[in-house]
Coordinates of C-alpha atoms in Angstrom, one line a residue:
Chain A
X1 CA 79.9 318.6 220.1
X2 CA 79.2 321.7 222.2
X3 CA 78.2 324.7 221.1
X4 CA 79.0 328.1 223.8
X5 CA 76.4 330.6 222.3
X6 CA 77.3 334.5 223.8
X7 CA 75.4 337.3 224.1
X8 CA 74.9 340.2 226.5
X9 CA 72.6 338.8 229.0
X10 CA 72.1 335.4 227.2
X11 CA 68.6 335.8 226.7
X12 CA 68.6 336.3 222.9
X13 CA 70.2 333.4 222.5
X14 CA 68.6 331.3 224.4
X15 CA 65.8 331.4 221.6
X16 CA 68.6 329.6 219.6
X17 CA 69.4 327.1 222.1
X18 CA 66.3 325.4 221.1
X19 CA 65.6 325.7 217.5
X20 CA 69.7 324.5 217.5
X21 CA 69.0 321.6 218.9
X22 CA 65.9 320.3 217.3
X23 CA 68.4 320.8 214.2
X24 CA 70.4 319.0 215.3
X25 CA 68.2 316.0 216.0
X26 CA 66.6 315.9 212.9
X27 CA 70.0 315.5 211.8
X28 CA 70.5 313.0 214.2
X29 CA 73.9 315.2 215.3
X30 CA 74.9 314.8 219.0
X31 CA 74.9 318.3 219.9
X32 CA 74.9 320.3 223.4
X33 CA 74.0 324.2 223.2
X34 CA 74.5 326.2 226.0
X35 CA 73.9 330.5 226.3
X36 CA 75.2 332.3 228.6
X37 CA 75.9 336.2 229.2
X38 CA 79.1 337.4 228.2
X39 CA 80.6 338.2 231.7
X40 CA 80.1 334.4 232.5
X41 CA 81.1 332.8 229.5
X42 CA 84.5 332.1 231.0
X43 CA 83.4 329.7 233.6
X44 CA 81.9 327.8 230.9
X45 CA 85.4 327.2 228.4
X46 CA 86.6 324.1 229.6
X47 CA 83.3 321.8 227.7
X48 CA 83.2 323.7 224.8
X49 CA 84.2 323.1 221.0
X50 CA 82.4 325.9 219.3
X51 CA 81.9 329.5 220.4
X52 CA 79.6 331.7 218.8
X53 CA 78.7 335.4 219.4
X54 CA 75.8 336.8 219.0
X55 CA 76.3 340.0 216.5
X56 CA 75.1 342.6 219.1
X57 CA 78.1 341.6 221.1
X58 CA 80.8 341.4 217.6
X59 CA 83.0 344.1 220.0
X60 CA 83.9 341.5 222.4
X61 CA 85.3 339.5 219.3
X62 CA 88.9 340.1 219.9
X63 CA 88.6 338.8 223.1
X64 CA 87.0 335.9 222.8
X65 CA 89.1 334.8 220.0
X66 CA 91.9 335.2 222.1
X67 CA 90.3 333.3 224.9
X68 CA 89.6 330.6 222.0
X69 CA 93.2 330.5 221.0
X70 CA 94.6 329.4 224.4
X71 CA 92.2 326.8 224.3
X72 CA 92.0 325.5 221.1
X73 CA 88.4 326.5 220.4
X74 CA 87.3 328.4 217.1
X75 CA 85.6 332.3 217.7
X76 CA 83.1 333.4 215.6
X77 CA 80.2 336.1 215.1
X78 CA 76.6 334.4 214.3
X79 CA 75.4 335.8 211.0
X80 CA 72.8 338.6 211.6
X81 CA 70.3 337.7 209.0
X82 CA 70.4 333.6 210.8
X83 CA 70.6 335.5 214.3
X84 CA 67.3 337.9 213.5
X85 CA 65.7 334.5 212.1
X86 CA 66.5 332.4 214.6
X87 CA 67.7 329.9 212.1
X88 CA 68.7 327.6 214.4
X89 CA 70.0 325.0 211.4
X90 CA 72.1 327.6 209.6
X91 CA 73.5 328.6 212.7
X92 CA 74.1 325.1 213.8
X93 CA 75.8 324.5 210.2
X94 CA 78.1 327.8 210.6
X95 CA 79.3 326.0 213.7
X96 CA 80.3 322.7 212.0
X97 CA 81.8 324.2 209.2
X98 CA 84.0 326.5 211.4
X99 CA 84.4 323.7 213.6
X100 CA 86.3 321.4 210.6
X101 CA 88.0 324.6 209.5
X102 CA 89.8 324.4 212.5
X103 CA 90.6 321.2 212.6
X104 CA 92.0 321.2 208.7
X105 CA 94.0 324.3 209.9
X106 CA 95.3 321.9 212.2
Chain B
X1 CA 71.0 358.1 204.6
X2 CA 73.5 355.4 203.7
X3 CA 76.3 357.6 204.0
X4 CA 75.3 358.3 208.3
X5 CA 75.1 353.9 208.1
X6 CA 78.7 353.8 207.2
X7 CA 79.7 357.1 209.1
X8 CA 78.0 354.9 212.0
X9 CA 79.8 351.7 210.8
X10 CA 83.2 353.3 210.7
X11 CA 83.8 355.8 213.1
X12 CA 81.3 355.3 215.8
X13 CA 81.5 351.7 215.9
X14 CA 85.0 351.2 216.8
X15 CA 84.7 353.5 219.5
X16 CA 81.7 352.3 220.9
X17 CA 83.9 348.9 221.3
X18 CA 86.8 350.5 222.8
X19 CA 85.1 352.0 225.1
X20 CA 83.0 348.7 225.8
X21 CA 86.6 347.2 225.9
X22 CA 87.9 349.6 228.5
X23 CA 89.1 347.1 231.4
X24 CA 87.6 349.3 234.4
X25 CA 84.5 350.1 232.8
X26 CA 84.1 346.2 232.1
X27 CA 84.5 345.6 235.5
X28 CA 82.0 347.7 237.0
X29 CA 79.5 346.8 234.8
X30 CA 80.1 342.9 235.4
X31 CA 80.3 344.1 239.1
X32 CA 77.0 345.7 239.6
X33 CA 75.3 343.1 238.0
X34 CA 76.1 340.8 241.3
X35 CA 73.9 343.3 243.2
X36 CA 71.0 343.3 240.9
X37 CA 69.5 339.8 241.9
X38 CA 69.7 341.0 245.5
X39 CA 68.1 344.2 244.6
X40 CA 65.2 342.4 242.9
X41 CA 64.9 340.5 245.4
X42 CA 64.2 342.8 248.0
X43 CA 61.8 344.6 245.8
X44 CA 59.8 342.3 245.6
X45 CA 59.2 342.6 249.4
X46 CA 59.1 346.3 249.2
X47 CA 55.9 345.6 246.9
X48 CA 54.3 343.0 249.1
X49 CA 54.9 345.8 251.8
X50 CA 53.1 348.6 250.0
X51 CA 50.4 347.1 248.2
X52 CA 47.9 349.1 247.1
X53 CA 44.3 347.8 248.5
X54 CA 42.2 349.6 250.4
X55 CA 42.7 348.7 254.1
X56 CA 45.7 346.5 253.0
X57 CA 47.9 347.6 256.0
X58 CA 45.3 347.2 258.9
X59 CA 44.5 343.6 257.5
X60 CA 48.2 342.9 257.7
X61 CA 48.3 344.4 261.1
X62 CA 45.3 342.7 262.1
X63 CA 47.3 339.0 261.2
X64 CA 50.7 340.0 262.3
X65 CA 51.1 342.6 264.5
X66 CA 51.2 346.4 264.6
X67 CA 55.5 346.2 263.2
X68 CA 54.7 344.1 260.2
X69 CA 55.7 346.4 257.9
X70 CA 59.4 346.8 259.9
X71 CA 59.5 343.1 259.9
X72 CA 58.7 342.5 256.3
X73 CA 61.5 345.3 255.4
X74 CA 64.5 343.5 256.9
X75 CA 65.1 342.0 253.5
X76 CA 65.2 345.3 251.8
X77 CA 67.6 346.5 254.3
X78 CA 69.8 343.9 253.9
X79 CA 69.7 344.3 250.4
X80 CA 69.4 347.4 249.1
X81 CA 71.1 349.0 252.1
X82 CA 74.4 347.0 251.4
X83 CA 75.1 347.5 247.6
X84 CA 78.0 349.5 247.6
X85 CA 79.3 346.6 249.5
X86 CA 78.5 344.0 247.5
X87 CA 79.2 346.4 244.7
X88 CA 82.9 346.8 246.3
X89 CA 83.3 342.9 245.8
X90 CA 82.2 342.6 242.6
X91 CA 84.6 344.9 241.0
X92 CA 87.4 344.6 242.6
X93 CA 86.6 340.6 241.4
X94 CA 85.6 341.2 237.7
X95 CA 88.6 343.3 237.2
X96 CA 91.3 341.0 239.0
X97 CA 89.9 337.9 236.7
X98 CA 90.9 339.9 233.9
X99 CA 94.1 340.8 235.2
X100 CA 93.9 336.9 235.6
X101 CA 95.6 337.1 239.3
X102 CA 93.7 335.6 242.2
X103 CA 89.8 337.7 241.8
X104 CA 88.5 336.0 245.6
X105 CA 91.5 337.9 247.6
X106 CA 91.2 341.1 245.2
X107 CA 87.4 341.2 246.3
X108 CA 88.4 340.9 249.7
X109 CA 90.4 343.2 250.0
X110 CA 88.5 345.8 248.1
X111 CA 85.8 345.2 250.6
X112 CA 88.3 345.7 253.4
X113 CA 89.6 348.8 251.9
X114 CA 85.8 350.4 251.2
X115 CA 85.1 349.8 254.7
X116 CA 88.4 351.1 255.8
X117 CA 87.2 354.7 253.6
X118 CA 83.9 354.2 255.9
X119 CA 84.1 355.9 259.9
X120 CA 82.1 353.2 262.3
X121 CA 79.8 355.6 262.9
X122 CA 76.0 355.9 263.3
X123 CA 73.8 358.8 264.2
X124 CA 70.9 358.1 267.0
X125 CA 68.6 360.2 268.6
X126 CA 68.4 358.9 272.4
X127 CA 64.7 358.8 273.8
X128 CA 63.9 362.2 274.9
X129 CA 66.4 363.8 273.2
X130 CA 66.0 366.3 270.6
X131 CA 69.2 365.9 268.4
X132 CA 70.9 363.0 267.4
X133 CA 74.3 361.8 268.7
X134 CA 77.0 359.9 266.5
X135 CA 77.7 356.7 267.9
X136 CA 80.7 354.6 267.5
X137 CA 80.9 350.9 266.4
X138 CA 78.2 350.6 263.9
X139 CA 78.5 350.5 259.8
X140 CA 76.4 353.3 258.6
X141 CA 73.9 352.0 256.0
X142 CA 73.9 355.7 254.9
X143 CA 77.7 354.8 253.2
X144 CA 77.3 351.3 252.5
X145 CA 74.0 351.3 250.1
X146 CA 73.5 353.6 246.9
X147 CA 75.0 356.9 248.5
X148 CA 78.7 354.9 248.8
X149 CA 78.4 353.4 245.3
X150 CA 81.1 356.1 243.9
X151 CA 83.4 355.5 246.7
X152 CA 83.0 351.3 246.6
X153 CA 83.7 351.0 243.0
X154 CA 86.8 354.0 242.6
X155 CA 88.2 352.1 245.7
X156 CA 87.4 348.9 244.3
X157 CA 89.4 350.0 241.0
X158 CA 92.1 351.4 242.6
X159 CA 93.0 348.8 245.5
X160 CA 92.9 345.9 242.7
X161 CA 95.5 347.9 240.4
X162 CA 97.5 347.9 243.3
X163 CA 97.1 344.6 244.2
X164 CA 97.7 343.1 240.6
X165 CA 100.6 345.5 240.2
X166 CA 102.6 343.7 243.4
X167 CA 101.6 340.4 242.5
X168 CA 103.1 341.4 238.8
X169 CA 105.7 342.4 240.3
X170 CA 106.4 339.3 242.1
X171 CA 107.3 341.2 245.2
X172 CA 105.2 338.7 247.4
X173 CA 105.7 335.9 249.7
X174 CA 107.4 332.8 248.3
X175 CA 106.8 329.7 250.3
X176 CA 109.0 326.7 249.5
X177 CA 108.0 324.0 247.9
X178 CA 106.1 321.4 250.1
X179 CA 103.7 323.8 251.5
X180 CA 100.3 322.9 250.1
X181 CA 99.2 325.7 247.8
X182 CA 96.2 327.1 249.7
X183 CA 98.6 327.9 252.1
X184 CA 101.1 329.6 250.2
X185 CA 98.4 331.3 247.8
X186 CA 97.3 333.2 251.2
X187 CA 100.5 334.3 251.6
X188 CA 100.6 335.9 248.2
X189 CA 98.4 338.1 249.1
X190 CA 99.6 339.3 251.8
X191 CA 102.2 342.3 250.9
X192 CA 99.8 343.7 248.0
X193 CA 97.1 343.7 250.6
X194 CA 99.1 345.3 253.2
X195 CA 100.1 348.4 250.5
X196 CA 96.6 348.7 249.5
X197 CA 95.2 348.9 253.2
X198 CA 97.6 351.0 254.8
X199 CA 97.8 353.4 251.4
X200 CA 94.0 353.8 252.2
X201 CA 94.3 354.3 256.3
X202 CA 97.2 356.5 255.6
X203 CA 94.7 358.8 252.8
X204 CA 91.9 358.6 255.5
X205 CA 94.3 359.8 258.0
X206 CA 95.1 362.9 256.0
X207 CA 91.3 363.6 254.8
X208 CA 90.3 363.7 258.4
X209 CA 92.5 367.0 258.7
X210 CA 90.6 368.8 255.4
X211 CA 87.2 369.9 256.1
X212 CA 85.9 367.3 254.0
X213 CA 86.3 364.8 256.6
X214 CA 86.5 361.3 254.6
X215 CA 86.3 360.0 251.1
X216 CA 82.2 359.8 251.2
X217 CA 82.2 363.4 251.5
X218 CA 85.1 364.3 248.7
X219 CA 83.0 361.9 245.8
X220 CA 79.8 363.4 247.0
X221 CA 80.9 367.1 246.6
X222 CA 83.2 366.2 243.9
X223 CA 81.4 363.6 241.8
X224 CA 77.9 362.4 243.2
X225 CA 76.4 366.0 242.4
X226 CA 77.6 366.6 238.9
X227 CA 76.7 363.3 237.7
X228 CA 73.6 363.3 239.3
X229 CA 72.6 366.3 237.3
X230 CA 73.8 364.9 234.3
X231 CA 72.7 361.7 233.9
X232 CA 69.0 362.6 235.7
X233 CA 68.0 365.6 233.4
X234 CA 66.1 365.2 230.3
X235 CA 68.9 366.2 228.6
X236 CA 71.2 363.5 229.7
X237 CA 68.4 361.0 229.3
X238 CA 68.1 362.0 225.6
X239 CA 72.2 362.0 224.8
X240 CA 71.7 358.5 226.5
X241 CA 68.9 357.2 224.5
X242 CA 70.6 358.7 221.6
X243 CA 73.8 356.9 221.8
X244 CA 71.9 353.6 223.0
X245 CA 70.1 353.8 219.6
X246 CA 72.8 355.1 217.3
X247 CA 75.1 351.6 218.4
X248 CA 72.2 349.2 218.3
X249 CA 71.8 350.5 214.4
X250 CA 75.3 349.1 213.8
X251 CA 73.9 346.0 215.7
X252 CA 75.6 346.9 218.5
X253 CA 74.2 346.2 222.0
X254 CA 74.0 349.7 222.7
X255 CA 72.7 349.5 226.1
X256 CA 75.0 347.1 227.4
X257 CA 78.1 349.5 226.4
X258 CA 76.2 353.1 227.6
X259 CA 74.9 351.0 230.9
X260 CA 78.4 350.7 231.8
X261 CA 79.0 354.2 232.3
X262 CA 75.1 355.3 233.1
X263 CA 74.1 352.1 235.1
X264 CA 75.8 353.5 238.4
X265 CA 74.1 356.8 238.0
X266 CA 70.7 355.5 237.5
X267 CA 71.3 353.2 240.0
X268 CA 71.4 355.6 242.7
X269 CA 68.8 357.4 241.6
X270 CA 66.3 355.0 241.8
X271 CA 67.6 354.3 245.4
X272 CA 67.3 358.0 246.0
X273 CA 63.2 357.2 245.2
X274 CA 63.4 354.0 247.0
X275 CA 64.4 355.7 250.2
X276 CA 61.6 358.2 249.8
X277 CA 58.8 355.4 249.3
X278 CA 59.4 353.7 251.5
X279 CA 59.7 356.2 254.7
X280 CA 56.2 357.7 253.3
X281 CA 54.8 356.0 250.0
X282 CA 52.2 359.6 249.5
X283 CA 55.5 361.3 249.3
X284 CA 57.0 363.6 245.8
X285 CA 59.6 361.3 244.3
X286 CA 62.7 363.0 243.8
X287 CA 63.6 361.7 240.6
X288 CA 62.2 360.6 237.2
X289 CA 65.4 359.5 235.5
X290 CA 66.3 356.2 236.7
X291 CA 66.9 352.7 235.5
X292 CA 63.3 351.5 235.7
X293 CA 62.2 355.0 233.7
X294 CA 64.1 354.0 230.6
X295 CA 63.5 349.8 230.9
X296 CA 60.1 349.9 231.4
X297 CA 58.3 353.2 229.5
X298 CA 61.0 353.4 226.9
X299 CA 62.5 350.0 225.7
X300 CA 58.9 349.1 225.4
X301 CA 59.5 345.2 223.9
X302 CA 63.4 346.0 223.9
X303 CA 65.3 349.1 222.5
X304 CA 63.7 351.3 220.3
X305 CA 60.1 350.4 221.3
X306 CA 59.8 347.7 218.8
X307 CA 56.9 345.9 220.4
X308 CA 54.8 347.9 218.6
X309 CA 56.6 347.7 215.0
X310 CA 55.9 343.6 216.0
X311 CA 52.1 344.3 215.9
X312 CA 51.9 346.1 213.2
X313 CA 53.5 342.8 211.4
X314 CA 51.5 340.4 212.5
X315 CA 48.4 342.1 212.0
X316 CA 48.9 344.5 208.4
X317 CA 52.1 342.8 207.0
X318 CA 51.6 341.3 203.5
X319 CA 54.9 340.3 203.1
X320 CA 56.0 336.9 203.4
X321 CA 59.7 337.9 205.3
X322 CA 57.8 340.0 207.7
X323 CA 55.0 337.9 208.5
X324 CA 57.4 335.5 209.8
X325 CA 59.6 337.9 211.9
X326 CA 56.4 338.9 213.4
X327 CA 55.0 335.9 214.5
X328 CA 58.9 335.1 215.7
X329 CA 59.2 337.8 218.0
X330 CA 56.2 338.2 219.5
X331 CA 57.0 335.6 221.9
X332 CA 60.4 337.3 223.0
X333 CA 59.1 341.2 222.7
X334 CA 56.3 340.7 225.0
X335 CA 59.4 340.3 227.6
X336 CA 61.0 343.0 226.1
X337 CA 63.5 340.6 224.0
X338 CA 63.9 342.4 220.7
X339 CA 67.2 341.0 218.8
X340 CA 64.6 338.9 216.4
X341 CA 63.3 342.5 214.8
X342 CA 66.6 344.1 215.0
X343 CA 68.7 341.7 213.2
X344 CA 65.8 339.3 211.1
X345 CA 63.7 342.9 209.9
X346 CA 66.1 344.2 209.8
X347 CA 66.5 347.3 211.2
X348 CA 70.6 347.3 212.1
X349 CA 72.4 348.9 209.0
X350 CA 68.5 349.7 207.3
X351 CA 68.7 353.4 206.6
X352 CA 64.8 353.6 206.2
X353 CA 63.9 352.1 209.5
X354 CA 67.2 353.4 211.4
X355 CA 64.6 356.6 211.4
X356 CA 61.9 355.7 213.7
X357 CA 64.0 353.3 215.4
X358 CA 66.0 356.3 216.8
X359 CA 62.7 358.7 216.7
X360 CA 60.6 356.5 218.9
X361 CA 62.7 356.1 221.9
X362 CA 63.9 359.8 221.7
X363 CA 60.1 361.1 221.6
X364 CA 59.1 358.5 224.6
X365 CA 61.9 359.7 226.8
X366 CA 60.2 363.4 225.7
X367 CA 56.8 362.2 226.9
X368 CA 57.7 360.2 229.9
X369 CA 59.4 362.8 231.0
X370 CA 56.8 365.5 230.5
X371 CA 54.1 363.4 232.3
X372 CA 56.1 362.0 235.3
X373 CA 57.6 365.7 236.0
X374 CA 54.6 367.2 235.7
X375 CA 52.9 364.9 238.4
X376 CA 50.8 363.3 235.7
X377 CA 52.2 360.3 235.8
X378 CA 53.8 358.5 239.2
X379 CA 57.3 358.1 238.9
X380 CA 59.2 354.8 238.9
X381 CA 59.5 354.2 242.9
X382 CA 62.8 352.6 243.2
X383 CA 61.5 348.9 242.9
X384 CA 64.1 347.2 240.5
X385 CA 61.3 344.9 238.3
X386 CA 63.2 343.1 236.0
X387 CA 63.6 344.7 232.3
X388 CA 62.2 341.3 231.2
X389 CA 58.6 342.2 232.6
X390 CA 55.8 342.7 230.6
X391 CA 53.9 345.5 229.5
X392 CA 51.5 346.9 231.9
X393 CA 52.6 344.3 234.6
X394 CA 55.8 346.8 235.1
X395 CA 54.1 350.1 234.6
X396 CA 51.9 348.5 237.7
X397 CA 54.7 347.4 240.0
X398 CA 57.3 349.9 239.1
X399 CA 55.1 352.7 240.4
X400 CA 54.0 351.3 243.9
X401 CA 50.6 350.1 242.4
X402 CA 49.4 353.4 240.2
X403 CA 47.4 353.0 237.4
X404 CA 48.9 355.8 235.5
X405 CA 52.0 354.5 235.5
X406 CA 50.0 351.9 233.2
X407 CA 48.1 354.7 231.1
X408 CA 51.3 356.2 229.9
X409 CA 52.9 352.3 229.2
X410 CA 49.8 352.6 226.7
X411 CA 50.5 355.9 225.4
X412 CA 53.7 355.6 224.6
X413 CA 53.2 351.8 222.9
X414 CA 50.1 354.1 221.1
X415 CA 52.7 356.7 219.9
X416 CA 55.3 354.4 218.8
X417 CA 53.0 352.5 216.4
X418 CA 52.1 356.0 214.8
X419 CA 55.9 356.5 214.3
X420 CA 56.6 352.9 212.9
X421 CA 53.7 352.6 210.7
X422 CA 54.7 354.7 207.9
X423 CA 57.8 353.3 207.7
X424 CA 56.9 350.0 208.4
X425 CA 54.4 349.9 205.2
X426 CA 57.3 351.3 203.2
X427 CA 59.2 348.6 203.8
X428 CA 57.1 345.8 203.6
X429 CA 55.7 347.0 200.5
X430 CA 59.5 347.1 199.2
X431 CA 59.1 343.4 200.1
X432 CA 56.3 342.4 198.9
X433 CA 57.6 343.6 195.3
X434 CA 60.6 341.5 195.9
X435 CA 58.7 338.4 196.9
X436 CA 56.5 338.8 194.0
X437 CA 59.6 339.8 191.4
X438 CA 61.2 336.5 192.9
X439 CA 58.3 334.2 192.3
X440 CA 57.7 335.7 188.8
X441 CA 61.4 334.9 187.8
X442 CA 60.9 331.6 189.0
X443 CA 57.9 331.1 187.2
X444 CA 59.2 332.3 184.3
X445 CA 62.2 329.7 184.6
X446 CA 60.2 326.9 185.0
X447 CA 57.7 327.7 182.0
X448 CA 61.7 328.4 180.1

């Protein structure tokens, strides 16, 4: 799965990017995160399952979800609390679930 | 307190994302921010060029020659003294992608059009002679860099409405079917970029009749001046820091959606002290409000100042919860990345530590602005150092090499600690009780 973390100038997120991914190995998921800026997260659509916002960025929402729509992808806003922990397991969980949520919408 | 939270929450937040939302505003933020690797990277040969040893420049001279300094420079030239036009491109490309019509042709012609606004010409001052002469066939760096940023991005703006407007329209060029599709694309924009090119030479036509000659002129009467005031006062730097802080304690990246509106501003400011430097590095700096001011002596480990709030957690918290968010953001705040403290403390939506988090910033800018004015402190010399650059290193760079620059880094990381302290011990005492009430519950369970 890939996972399209946004945020401002994707530097906060690139703390998650990491901690994600060891998650996910422990788990033995086969995960890909990726954080980019907002302004380039477009480019990036066409791999992506997952998107995820970083909360500082929760204004951009509408448009991304629309963005997601076209595409297929679920939208979301990372929870603060995980976001300001950089819990990257909780935030990699939030993804899956959202992830099946869409597909049993489906 | 928690009724100014949700006053923040519900009446300021929405706006603040509307106005983050806006289109055009979207656009020249996304646009500038295709300048700002080029501007950093001809600071860092404006550094190398000014260095601050003792007999730094007759060494260099000694290796390469009495014009190493000119030579070293080209870079800067090329690119500070071309932003507007790259500036020009950017918009005019941000905004046609959202408009989702062809970005690449809209940038084009936006460039085309900004140039078009530009007269070809050049003032020199012949050998011998004592006034200069204008001289045809050159692009004036004078319009292109910082002073033309107004015109590149209303032009920018304006020539990509057009542009998307026609293509909307459909009143382009069809080809038939057959003709490969790089062809016919360039065809499409043909008609929109005819309008928006000869609208422009016909408005240039008719300025050069008014005594303000050209469009430079009308935005630097009109607009430059104002905005100048405004946004490099102490005054506007407060209202600034003030709205960056009020978003960011909704959680709200507060200086991404105010950088949209302030970023040009700042951004010619600092060129303004640029351009002074660098024709005499001893000479007064016309400005202290500029982008590096606020990056690098206020968001002092990100907004609000936090790096300081971090240290006092790692070395006096005796909570659990903040322990931890101290030792996970020191690592990001000593490069100024703060969302760890803001979301994991937290201070977004935290009515106690909203206080200081506002307080800080607003007292620093009061400082700074006091010490640089005053000639205390060197001011920010137009280098753009990345806001990812840590303490000290900045306050070094950012003022051509002064040390005091440095001392007041220190002053203000000093005077933000006294501000956080209080607070911070409130709140990590209200912790500690509910770390302790938790474990004593689940002691209690386990004895039950």
């Amino acid at each position: 799965m890939n996972i399209l973390l946004v945020c401002a100038a994707g530097m906060s997120t690139s703390l998650l990017v990491s901690k994600m991914e060891e998650a996910a190995r422990e788990k033995g998921w086969d995960v890909q995160v990726k954080a980019v800026p907002a302004d380039e997260a477009k480019a990036h659509l066409d791999d992506v399952d997952v998107l995820l916002l970083g909360p500082q960025v929760r204004y951009k929402l509408p448009q991304f979800k629309q963005m997601g729509e076209e595409r297929g992808i679920p939208v979301d806003v990372i929870n603060p609390a995980d976001y300001g922990c950089i819990n990257g397991r909780g935030v990699l969980e939030f993804a899956y679930t959202i992830k099946s949520e869409e597909a049993g919408s489906r | 307190m928690n009724r100014f939270v949700s006053v923040l929450e519900k009446h300021v937040m929405p706006v603040a994302g509307r106005i983050a939302e806006q289109k055009h505003l979207q656009a020249v933020r996304d646009g500038i921010i295709l300048a700002m690797p080029l501007l950093i990277i001809g600071s860092l040969f404006l550094i190398i060029g000014f260095l601050p040893f003792p007999n730094y420049s007759e060494f260099m001279a000694g290796i390469f020659g009495e014009q190493w300094l000119n030579k070293l420079l080209y870079p800067v030239g090329a690119t500070f003294d071309i932003m507007a036009l790259v500036v020009s491109f950017g918009v005019a490309y941000r905004l046609a992608e959202k408009y989702k019509v062809d970005a690449l042709s809209a940038g084009a012609i936006s460039v085309s059009a900004f140039l078009l606004a530009t007269p070809y010409q050049v003032s020199f001052t012949p050998e011998g002679a004592s006034e200069a002469i204008m001289v045809g066939g050159g692009i004036p760096v004078q319009w292109v860099g910082s002073q033309g940023l107004f015109v590149a991005m209303l032009l920018a703006i304006v020539s990509t409405e057009i542009y998307r407007k026609i293509i909307q329209k459909n009143i382009v060029i069809n080809l038939p079917e057959g003709v490969p599709p790089a062809v016919s694309r360039s065809f499409v924009a043909l008609i929109p970029g005819f309008a928006v090119i000869s609208l422009v030479w016909v408005v240039r036509l008719l300025l050069e009749m008014t005594p303000f000659e050209g469009f430079h002129h009308i935005v630097t009467t009109l607009l430059n001046k104002p905005l100048s005031l405004l946004g490099g006062s102490l005054l506007g730097g407060l209202v600034a820091v003030l709205l960056i802080h009020m978003l960011w304690s909704t959680g709200l990246h507060g200086a991404a959606i105010v950088g949209g509106v302030m970023g040009p501003i700042w951004l010619s400011l600092m060129d303004q002290n640029r351009q002074v430097f660098q024709n005499d590095p001893q000479a007064v700096l016309p400005n202290v409000i500029t982008q590096q001011f606020f990056d690098l002596w206020i968001y002092i480990g990100g907004s609000g100042a936090t790096l300081a709030l971090v240290l006092a957690m790692i070395l006096r918290a005796r909570s659990q919860q903040l322990k931890n968010i101290g030792r996970l953001s020191i690592g990001p705040g000593l490069f100024n990345i703060n969302e760890p403290v803001v979301f994991g403390m937290p201070i977004v939506m935290n009515p106690l530590l909203i206080i200081p988090f506002i307080l800080v910033p607003l007292s620093l800018v009061v400082v700074s602005y006091v010490a640089m004015s005053t000639g205390l402190v060197a001011k920010p010399n137009g280098v753009a150092v990345p806001w990812t650059t840590p303490l000290l290193f900045s306050g070094y760079l950012a003022t051509g090499g002064k040390i005091s620059g440095v001392v007041l880094q220190l002053i203000n990381f000093s005077l933000a600690l006294a501000i956080y302290y209080p607070f911070f011990k409130i709140w990590d005492k209200q912790k500690l009780k509910e770390e302790q009430g938790a474990g004593t519950e689940n002691a209690r369970s386990v004895v039950a």
